[in-house]
PDB file of C-alpha atoms in Angstrom:
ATOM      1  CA  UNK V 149      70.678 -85.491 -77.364  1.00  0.00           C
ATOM      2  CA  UNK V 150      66.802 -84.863 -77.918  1.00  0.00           C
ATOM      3  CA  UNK V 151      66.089 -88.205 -77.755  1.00  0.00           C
ATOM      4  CA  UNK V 152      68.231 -88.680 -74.709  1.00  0.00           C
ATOM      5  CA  UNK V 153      66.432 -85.757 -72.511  1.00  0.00           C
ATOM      6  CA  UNK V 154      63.205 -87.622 -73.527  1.00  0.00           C
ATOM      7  CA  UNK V 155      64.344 -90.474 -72.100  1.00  0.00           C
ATOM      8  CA  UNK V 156      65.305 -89.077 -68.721  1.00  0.00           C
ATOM      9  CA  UNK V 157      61.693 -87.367 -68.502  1.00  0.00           C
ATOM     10  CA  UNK V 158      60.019 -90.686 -69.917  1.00  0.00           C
ATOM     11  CA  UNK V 159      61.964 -92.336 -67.059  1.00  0.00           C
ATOM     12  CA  UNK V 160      60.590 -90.023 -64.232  1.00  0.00           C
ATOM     13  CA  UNK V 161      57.015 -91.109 -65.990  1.00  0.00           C
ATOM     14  CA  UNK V 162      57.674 -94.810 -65.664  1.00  0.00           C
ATOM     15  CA  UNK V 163      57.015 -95.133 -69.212  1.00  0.00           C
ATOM     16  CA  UNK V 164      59.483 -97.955 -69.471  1.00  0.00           C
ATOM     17  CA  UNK V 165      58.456 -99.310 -72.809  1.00  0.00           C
ATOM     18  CA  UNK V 166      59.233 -95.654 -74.090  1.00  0.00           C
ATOM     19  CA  UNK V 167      62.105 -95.567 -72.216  1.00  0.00           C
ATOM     20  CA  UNK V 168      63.941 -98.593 -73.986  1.00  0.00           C
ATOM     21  CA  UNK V 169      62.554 -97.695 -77.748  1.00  0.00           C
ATOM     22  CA  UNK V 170      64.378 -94.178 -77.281  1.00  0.00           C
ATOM     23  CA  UNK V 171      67.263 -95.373 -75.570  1.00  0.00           C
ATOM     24  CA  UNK V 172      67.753 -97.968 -77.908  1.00  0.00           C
ATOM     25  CA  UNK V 173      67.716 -95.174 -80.701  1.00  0.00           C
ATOM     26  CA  UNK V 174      70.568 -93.139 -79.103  1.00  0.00           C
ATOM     27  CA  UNK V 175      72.704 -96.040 -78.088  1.00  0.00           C
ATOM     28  CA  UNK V 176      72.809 -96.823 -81.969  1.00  0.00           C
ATOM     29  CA  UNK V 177      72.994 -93.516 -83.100  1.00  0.00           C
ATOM     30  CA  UNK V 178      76.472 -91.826 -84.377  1.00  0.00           C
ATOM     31  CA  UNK V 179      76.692 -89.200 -81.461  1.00  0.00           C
ATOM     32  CA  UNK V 180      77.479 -91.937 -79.316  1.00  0.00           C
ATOM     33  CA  UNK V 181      80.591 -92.647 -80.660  1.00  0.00           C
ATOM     34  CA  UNK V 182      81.141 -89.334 -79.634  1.00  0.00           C
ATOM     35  CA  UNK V 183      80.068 -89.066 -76.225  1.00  0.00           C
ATOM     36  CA  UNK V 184      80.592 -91.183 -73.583  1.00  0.00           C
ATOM     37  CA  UNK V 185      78.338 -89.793 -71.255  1.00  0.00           C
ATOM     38  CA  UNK V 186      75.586 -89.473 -73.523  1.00  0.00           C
ATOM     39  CA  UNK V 187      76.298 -92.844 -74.186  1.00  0.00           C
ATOM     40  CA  UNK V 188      76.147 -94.025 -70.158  1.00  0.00           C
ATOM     41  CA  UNK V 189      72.937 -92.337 -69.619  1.00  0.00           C
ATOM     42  CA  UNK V 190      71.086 -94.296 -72.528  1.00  0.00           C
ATOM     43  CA  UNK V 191      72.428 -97.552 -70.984  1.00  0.00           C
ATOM     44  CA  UNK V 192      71.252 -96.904 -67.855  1.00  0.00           C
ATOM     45  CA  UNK V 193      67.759 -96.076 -69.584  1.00  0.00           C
ATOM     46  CA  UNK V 194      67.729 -99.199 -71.235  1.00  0.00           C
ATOM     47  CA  UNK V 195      68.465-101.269 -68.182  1.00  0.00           C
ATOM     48  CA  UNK V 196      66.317 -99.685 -65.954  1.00  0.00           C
ATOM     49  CA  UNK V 197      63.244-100.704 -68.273  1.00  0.00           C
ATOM     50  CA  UNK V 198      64.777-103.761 -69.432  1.00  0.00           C
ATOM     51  CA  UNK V 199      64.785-104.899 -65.866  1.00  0.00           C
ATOM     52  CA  UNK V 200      61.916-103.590 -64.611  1.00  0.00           C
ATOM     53  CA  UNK V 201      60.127-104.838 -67.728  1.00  0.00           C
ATOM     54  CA  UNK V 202      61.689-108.213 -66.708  1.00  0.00           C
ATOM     55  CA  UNK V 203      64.361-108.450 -69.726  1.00  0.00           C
ATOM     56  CA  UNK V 204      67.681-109.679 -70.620  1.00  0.00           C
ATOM     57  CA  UNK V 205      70.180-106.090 -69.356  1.00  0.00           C
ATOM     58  CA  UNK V 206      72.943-107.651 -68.060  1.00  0.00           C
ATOM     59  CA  UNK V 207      75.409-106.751 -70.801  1.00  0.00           C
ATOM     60  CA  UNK V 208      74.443-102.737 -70.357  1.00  0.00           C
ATOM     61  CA  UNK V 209      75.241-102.929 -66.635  1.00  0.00           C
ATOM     62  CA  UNK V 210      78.585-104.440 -67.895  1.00  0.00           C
ATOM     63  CA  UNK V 211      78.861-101.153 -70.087  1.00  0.00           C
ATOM     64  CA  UNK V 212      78.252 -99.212 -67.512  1.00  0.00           C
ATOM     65  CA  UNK V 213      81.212-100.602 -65.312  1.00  0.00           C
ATOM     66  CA  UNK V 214      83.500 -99.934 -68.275  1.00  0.00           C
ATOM     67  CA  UNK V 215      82.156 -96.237 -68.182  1.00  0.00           C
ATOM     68  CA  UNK V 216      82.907 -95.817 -64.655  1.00  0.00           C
ATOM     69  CA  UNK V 217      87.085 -96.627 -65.515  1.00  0.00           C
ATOM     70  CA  UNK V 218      86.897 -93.385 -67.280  1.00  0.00           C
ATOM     71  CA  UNK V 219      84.107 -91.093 -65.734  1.00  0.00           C
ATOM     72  CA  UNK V 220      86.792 -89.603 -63.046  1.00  0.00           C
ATOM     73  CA  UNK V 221      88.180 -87.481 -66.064  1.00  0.00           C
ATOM     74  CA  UNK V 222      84.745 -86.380 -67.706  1.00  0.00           C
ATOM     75  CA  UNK V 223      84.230 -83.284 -68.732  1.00  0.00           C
ATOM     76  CA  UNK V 224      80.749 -83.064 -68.181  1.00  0.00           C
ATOM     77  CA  UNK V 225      80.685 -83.997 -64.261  1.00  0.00           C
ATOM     78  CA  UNK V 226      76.863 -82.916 -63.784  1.00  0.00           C
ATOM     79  CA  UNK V 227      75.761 -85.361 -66.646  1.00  0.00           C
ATOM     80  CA  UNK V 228      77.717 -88.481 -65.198  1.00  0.00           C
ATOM     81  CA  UNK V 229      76.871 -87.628 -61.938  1.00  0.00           C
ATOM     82  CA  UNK V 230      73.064 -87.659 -62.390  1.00  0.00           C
ATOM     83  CA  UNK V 231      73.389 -91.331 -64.370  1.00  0.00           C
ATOM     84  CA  UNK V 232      75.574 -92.538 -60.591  1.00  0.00           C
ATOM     85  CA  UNK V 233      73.303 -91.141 -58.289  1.00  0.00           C
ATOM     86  CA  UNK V 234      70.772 -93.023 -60.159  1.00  0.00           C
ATOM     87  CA  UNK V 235      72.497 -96.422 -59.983  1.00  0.00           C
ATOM     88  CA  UNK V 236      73.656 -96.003 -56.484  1.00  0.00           C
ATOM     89  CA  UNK V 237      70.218 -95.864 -55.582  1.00  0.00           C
ATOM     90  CA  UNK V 238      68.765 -98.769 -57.586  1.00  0.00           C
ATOM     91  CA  UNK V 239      71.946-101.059 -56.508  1.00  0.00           C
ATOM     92  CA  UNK V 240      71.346-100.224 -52.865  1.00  0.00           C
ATOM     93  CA  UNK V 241      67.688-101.580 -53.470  1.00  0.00           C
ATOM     94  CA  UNK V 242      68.704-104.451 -54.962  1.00  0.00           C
ATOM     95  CA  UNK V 243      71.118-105.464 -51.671  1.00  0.00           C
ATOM     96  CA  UNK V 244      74.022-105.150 -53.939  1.00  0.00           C
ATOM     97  CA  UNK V 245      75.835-103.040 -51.747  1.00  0.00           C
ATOM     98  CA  UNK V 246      79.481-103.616 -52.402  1.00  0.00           C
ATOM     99  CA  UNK V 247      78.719-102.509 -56.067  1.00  0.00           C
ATOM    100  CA  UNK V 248      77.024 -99.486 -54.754  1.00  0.00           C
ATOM    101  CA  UNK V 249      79.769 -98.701 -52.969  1.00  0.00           C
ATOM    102  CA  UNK V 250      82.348 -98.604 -56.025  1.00  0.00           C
ATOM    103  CA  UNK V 251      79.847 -96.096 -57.715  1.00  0.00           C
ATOM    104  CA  UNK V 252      80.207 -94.160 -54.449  1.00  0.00           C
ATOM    105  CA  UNK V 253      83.582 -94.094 -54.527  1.00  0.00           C
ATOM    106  CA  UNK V 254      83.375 -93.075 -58.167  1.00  0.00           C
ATOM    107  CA  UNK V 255      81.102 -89.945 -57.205  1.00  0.00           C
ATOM    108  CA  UNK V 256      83.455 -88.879 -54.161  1.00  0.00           C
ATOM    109  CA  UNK V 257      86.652 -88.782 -56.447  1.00  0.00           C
ATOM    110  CA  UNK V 258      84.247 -86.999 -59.177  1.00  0.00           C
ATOM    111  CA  UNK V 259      83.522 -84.546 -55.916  1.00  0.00           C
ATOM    112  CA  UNK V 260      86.936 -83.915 -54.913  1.00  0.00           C
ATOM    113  CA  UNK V 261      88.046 -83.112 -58.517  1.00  0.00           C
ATOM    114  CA  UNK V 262      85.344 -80.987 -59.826  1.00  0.00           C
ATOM    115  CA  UNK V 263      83.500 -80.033 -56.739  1.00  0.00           C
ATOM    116  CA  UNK V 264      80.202 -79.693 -59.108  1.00  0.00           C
ATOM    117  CA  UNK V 265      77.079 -78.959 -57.245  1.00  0.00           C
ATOM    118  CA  UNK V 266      75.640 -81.928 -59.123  1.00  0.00           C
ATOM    119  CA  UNK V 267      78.467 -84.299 -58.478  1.00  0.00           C
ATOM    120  CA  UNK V 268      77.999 -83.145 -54.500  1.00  0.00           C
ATOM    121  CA  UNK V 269      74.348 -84.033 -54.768  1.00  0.00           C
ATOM    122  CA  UNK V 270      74.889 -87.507 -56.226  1.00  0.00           C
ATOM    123  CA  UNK V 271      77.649 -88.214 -53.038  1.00  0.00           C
ATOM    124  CA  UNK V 272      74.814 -87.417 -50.534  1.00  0.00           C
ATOM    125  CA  UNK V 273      71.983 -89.176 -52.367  1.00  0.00           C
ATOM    126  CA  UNK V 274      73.988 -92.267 -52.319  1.00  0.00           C
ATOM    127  CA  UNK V 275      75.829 -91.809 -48.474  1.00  0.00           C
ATOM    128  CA  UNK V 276      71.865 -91.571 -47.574  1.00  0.00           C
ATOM    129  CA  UNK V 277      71.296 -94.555 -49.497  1.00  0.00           C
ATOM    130  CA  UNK V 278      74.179 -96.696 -48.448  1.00  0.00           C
ATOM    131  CA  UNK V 279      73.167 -95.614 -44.824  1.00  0.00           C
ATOM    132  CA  UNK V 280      69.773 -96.538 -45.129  1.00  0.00           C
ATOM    133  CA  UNK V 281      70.560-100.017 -46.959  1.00  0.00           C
ATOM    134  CA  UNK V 282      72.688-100.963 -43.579  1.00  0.00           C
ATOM    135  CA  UNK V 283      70.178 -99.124 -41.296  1.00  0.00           C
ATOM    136  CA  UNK V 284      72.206 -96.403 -39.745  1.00  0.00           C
ATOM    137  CA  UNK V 285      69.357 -94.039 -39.845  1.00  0.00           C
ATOM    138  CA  UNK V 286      71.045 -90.767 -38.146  1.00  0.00           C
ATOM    139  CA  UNK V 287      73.620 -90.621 -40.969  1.00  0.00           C
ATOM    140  CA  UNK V 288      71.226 -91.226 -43.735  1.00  0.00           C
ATOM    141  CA  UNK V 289      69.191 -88.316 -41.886  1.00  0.00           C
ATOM    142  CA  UNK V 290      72.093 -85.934 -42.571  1.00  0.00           C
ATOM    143  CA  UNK V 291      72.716 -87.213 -45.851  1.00  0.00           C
ATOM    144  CA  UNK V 292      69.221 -86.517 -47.288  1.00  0.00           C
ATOM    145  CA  UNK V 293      69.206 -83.292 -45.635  1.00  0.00           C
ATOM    146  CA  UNK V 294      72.234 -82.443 -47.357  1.00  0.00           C
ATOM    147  CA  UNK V 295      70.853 -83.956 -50.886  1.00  0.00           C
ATOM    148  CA  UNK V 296      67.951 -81.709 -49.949  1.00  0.00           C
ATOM    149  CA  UNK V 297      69.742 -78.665 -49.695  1.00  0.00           C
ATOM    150  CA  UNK V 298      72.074 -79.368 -53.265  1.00  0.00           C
ATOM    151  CA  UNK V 299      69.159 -80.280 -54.547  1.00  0.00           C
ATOM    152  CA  UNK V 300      67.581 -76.571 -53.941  1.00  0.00           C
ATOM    153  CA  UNK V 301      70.259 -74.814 -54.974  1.00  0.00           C
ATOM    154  CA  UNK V 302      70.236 -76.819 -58.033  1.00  0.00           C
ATOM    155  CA  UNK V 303      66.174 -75.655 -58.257  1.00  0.00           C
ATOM    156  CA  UNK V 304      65.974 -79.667 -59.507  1.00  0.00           C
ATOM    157  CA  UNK V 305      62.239 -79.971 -57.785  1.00  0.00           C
ATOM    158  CA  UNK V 306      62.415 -83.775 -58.343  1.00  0.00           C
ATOM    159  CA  UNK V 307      65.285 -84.506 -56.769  1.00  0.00           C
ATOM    160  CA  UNK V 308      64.742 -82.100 -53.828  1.00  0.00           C
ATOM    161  CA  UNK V 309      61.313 -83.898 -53.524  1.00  0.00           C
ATOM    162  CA  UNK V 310      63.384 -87.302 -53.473  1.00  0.00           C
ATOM    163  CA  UNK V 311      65.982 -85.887 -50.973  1.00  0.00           C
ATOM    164  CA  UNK V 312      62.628 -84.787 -48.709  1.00  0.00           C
ATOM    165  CA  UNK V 313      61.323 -88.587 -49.678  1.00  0.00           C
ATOM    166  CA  UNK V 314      64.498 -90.358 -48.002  1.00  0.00           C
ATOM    167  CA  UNK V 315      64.819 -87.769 -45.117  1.00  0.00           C
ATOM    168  CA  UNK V 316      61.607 -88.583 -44.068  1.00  0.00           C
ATOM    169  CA  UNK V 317      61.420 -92.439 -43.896  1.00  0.00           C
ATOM    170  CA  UNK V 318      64.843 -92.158 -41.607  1.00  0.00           C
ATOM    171  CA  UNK V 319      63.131 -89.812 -39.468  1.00  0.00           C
ATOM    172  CA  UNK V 320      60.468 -91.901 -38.746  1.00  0.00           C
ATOM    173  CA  UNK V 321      62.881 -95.128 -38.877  1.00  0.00           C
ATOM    174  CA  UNK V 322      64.262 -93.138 -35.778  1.00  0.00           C
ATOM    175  CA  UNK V 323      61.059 -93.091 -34.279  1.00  0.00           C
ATOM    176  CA  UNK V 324      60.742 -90.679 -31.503  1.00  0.00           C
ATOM    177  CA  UNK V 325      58.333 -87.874 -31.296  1.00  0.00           C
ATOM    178  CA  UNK V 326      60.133 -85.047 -32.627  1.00  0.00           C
ATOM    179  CA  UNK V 327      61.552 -87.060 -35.972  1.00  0.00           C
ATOM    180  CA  UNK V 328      58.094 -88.787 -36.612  1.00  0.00           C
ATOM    181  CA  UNK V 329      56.595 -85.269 -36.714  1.00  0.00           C
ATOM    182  CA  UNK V 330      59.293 -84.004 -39.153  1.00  0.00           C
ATOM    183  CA  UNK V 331      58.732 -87.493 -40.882  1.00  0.00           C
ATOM    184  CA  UNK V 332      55.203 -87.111 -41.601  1.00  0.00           C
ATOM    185  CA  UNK V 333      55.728 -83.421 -42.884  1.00  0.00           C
ATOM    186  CA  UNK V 334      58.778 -84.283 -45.068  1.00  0.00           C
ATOM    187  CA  UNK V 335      56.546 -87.220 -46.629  1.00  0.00           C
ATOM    188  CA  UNK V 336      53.530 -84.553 -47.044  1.00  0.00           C
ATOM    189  CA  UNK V 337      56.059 -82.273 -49.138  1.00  0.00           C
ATOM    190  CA  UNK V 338      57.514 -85.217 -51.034  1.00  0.00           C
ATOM    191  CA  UNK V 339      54.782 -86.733 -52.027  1.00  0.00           C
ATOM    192  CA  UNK V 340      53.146 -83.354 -52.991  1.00  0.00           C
ATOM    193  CA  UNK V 341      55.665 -82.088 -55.342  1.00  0.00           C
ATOM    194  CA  UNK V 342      55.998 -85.980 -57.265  1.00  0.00           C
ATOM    195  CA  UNK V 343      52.141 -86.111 -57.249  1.00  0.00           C
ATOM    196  CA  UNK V 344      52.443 -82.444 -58.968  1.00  0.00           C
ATOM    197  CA  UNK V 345      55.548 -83.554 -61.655  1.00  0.00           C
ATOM    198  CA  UNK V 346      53.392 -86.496 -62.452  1.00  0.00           C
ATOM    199  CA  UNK V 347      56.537 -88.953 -61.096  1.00  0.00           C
ATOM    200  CA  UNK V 348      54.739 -91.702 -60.648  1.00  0.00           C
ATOM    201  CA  UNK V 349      57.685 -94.814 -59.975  1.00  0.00           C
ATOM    202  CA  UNK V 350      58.850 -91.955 -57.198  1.00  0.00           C
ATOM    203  CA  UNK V 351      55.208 -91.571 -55.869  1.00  0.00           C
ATOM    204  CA  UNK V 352      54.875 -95.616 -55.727  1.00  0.00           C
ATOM    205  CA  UNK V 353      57.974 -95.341 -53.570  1.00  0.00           C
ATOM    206  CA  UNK V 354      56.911 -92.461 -51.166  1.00  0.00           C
ATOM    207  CA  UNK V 355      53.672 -94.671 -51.072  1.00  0.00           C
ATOM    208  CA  UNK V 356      55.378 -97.753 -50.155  1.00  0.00           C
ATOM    209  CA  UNK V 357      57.177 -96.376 -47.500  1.00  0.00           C
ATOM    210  CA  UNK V 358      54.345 -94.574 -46.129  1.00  0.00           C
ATOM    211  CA  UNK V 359      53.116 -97.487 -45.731  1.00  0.00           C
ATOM    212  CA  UNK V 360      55.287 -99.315 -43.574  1.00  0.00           C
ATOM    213  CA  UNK V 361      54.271 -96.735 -40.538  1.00  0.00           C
ATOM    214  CA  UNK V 362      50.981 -96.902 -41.236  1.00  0.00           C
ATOM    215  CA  UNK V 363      50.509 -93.668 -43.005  1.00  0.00           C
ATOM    216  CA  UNK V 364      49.203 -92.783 -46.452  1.00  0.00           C
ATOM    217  CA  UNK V 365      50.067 -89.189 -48.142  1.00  0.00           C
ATOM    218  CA  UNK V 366      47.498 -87.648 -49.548  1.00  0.00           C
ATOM    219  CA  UNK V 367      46.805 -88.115 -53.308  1.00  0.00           C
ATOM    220  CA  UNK V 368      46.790 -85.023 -55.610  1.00  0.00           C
ATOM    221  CA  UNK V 369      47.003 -86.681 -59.180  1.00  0.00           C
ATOM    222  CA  UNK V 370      47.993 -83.730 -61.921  1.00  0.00           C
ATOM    223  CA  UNK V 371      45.308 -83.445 -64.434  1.00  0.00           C
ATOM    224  CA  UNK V 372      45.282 -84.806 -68.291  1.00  0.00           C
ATOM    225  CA  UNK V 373      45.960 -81.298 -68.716  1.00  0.00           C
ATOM    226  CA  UNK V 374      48.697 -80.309 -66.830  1.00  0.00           C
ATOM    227  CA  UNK V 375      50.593 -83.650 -68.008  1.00  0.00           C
ATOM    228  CA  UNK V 376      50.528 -82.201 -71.809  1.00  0.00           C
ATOM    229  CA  UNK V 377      53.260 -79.359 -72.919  1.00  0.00           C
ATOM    230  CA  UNK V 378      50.649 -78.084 -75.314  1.00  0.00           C
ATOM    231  CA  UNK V 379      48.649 -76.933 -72.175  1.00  0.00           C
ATOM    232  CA  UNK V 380      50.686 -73.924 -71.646  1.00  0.00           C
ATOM    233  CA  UNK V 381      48.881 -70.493 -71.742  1.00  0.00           C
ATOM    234  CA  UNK V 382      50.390 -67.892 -73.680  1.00  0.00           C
ATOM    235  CA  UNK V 383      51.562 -66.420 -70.527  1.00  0.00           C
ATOM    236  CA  UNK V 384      53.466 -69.507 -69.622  1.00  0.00           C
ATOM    237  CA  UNK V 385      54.906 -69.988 -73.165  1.00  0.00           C
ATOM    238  CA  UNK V 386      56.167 -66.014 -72.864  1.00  0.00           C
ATOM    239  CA  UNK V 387      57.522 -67.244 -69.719  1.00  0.00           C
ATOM    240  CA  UNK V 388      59.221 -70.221 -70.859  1.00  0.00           C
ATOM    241  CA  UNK V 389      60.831 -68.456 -73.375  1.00  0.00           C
ATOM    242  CA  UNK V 390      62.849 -65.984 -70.811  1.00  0.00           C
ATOM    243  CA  UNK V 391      63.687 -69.586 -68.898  1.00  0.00           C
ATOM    244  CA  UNK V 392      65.022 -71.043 -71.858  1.00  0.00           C
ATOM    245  CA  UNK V 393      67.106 -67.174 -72.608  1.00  0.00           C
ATOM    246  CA  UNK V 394      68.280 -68.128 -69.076  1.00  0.00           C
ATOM    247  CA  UNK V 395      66.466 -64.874 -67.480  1.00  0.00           C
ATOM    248  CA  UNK V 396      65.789 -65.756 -63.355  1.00  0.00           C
ATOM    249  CA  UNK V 397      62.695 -65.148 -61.827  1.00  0.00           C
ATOM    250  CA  UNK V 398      63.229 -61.345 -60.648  1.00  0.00           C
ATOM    251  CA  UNK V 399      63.996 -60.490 -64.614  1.00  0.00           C
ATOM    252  CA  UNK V 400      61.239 -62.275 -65.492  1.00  0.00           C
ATOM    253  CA  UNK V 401      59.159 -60.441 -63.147  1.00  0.00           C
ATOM    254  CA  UNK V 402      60.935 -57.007 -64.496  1.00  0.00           C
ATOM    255  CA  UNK V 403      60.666 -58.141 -68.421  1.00  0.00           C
ATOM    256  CA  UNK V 404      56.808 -59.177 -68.216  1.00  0.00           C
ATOM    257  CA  UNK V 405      55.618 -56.591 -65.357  1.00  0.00           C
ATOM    258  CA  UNK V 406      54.682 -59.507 -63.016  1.00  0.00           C
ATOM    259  CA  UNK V 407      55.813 -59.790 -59.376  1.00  0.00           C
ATOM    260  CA  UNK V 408      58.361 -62.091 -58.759  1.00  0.00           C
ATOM    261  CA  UNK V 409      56.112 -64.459 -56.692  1.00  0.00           C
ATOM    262  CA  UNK V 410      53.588 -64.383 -60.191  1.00  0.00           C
ATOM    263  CA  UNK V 411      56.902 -65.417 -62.082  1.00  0.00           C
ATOM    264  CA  UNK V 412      57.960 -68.212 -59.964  1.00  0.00           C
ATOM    265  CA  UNK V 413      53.839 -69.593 -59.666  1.00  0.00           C
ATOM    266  CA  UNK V 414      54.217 -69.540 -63.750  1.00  0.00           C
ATOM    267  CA  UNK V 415      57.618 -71.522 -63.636  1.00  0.00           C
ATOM    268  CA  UNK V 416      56.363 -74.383 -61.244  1.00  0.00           C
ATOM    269  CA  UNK V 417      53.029 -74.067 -63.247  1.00  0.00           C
ATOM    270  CA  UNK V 418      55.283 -74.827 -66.785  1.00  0.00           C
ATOM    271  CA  UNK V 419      57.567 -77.301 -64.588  1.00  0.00           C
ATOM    272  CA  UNK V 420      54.773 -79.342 -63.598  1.00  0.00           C
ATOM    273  CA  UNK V 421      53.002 -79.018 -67.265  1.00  0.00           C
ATOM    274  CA  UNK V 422      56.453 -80.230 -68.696  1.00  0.00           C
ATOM    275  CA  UNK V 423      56.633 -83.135 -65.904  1.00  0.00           C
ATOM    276  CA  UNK V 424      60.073 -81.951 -65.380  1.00  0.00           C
ATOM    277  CA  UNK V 425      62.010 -80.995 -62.684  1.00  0.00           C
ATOM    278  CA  UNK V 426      63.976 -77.979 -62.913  1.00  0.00           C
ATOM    279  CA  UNK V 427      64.268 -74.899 -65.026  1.00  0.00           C
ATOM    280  CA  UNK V 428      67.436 -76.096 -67.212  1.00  0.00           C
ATOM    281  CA  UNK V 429      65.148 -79.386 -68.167  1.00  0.00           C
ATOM    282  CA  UNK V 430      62.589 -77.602 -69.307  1.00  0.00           C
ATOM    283  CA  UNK V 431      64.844 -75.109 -71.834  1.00  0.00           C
ATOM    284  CA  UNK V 432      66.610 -78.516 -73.176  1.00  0.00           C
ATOM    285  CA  UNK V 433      62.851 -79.571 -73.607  1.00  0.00           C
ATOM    286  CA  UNK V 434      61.671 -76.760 -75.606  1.00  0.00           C
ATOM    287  CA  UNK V 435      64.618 -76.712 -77.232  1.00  0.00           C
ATOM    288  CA  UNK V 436      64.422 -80.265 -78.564  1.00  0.00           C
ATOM    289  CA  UNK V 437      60.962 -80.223 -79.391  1.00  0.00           C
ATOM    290  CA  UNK V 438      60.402 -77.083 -80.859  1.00  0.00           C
ATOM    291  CA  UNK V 439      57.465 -75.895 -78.378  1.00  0.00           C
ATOM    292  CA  UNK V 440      58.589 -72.119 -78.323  1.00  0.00           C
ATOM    293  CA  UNK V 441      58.214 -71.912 -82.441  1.00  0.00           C
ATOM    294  CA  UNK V 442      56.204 -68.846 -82.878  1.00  0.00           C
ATOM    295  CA  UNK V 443      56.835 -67.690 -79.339  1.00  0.00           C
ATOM    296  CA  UNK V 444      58.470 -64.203 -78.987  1.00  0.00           C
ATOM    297  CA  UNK V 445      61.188 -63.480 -76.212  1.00  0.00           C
TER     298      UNK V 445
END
């Protein structure tokens, strides 16, 4: 499972070479015999650098469509549905629309029987991508705002920075006055918070897009620093350990003495450090690399 998280963070990176050596180790290793979604997510690691890397992948994506026969009854809905969002996405970029679709229809039934938060985010990422793919711009607009607002509840910073990434480009795809100025902020804040988490195939995205109007965000690259776990202060590593006890931010606050605006600057502060995207992330991170040894809670 370590090596699997890593993957998923290595992915947000664009690391793809990384990407396939550690999927590649989990895809062959005994725990996925065990679990199916554990197993989906590696494949869809693997193929996403294999293919961007220009490599042979077909046979994963065929995995995957054997997955999808059985992810309705998974009992881990928030792990599939991150791996579907995913592909929804990258088949809608690649015109392949009718296979999107089937993933859609995947997510929807995953929606209806679970009703997971995660599951519900996945269903409006790919609506807004489907929508976007056939240029109905007004629904994608209230499908990203609704990924947006899953995605904050969630506190998944990437993917609310995505969902704020797609809103804006079909606001200013709509084009009139009021949407282009809600465009232009939305693509501020996107580009912001993936310049901040070090995301840089999301920022290449936000950039491209930008582009088409004209427009170019403004850059704010993270530091050497801040893209290195060891650069936590102790203050952050104290901090991190309450995350990963599953304190909030107000007990945080209470436990340390802080304010609870001082706990939430040290979260997105250890967030960004961690180039991950929400609080749950970073525990499984510490957790699987052992950066809290020696810390006390």
């Amino acid at each position: 499972a370590a090596r699997a998280i890593r993957s998923q963070i290595l992915l947000g990176l664009g690391q793809w070479a990384e990407v396939q050596a550690e999927c590649d180790q989990v895809i062959t290793s005994r725990a996925c015999a065990r679990d199916v979604n554990l197993t989906a997510t590696a494949m869809w690691g693997g193929y996403k650098a294999r293919s961007t890397a220009g490599l042979p992948a077909r046979n994963l994506m065929d995995a995957l469509k054997r997955w999808r026969t059985t992810v309705r009854h998974t009992d881990d809905p928030a792990a599939a549905a991150v791996v579907m969002a995913d592909l929804i996405v990258h088949l809608t970029e690649a015109d392949q629309l009718h296979e999107a679709r089937a993933w859609l229809r995947e997510v929807e039934a995953l929606v209806e029987r679970t009703g997971h938060p995660q599951a519900r985010l996945a269903q409006a990422v790919g609506q807004g991508a489907l929508a976007g793919a056939t240029n109905d711009w007004r629904t994608a607009v209230g499908a990203y705002r609704a990924a947006g607002q899953h995605a904050a509840q969630l506190r998944d910073l990437l993917l609310e920075a995505r969902a704020n990434g797609g809103l804006a480009l079909a606001l200013l795809q709509i084009g009139d006055g009021e949407s282009k100025n809600e465009g232009r902020e939305r693509l501020s804040m996107a580009h912001s918070v993936l310049s901040r988490l070090n995301a840089r195939p999301d920022m290449e995205r936000c950039e491209a897009g930008a582009k088409q109007f004209g427009l170019r965000p403004r850059q704010r690259r993270p530091s050497a620093a801040n893209r290195t776990p060891g650069a936590l202060t102790r203050r952050e590593r104290e901090v991190l350990a309450l995350v990963v006890n599953g304190l909030t931010n107000r007990q945080i606050a209470q436990r340390l003495t802080i304010s609870e605006k001082t706990a939430e600057g040290h979260v997105g502060n250890i967030l960004a450090k961690l180039s991950v995207s929400s609080r749950g992330k970073a525990a499984e991170l510490a957790k699987a690399t052992g950066l809290l040894e020696g810390t006390a809670a």
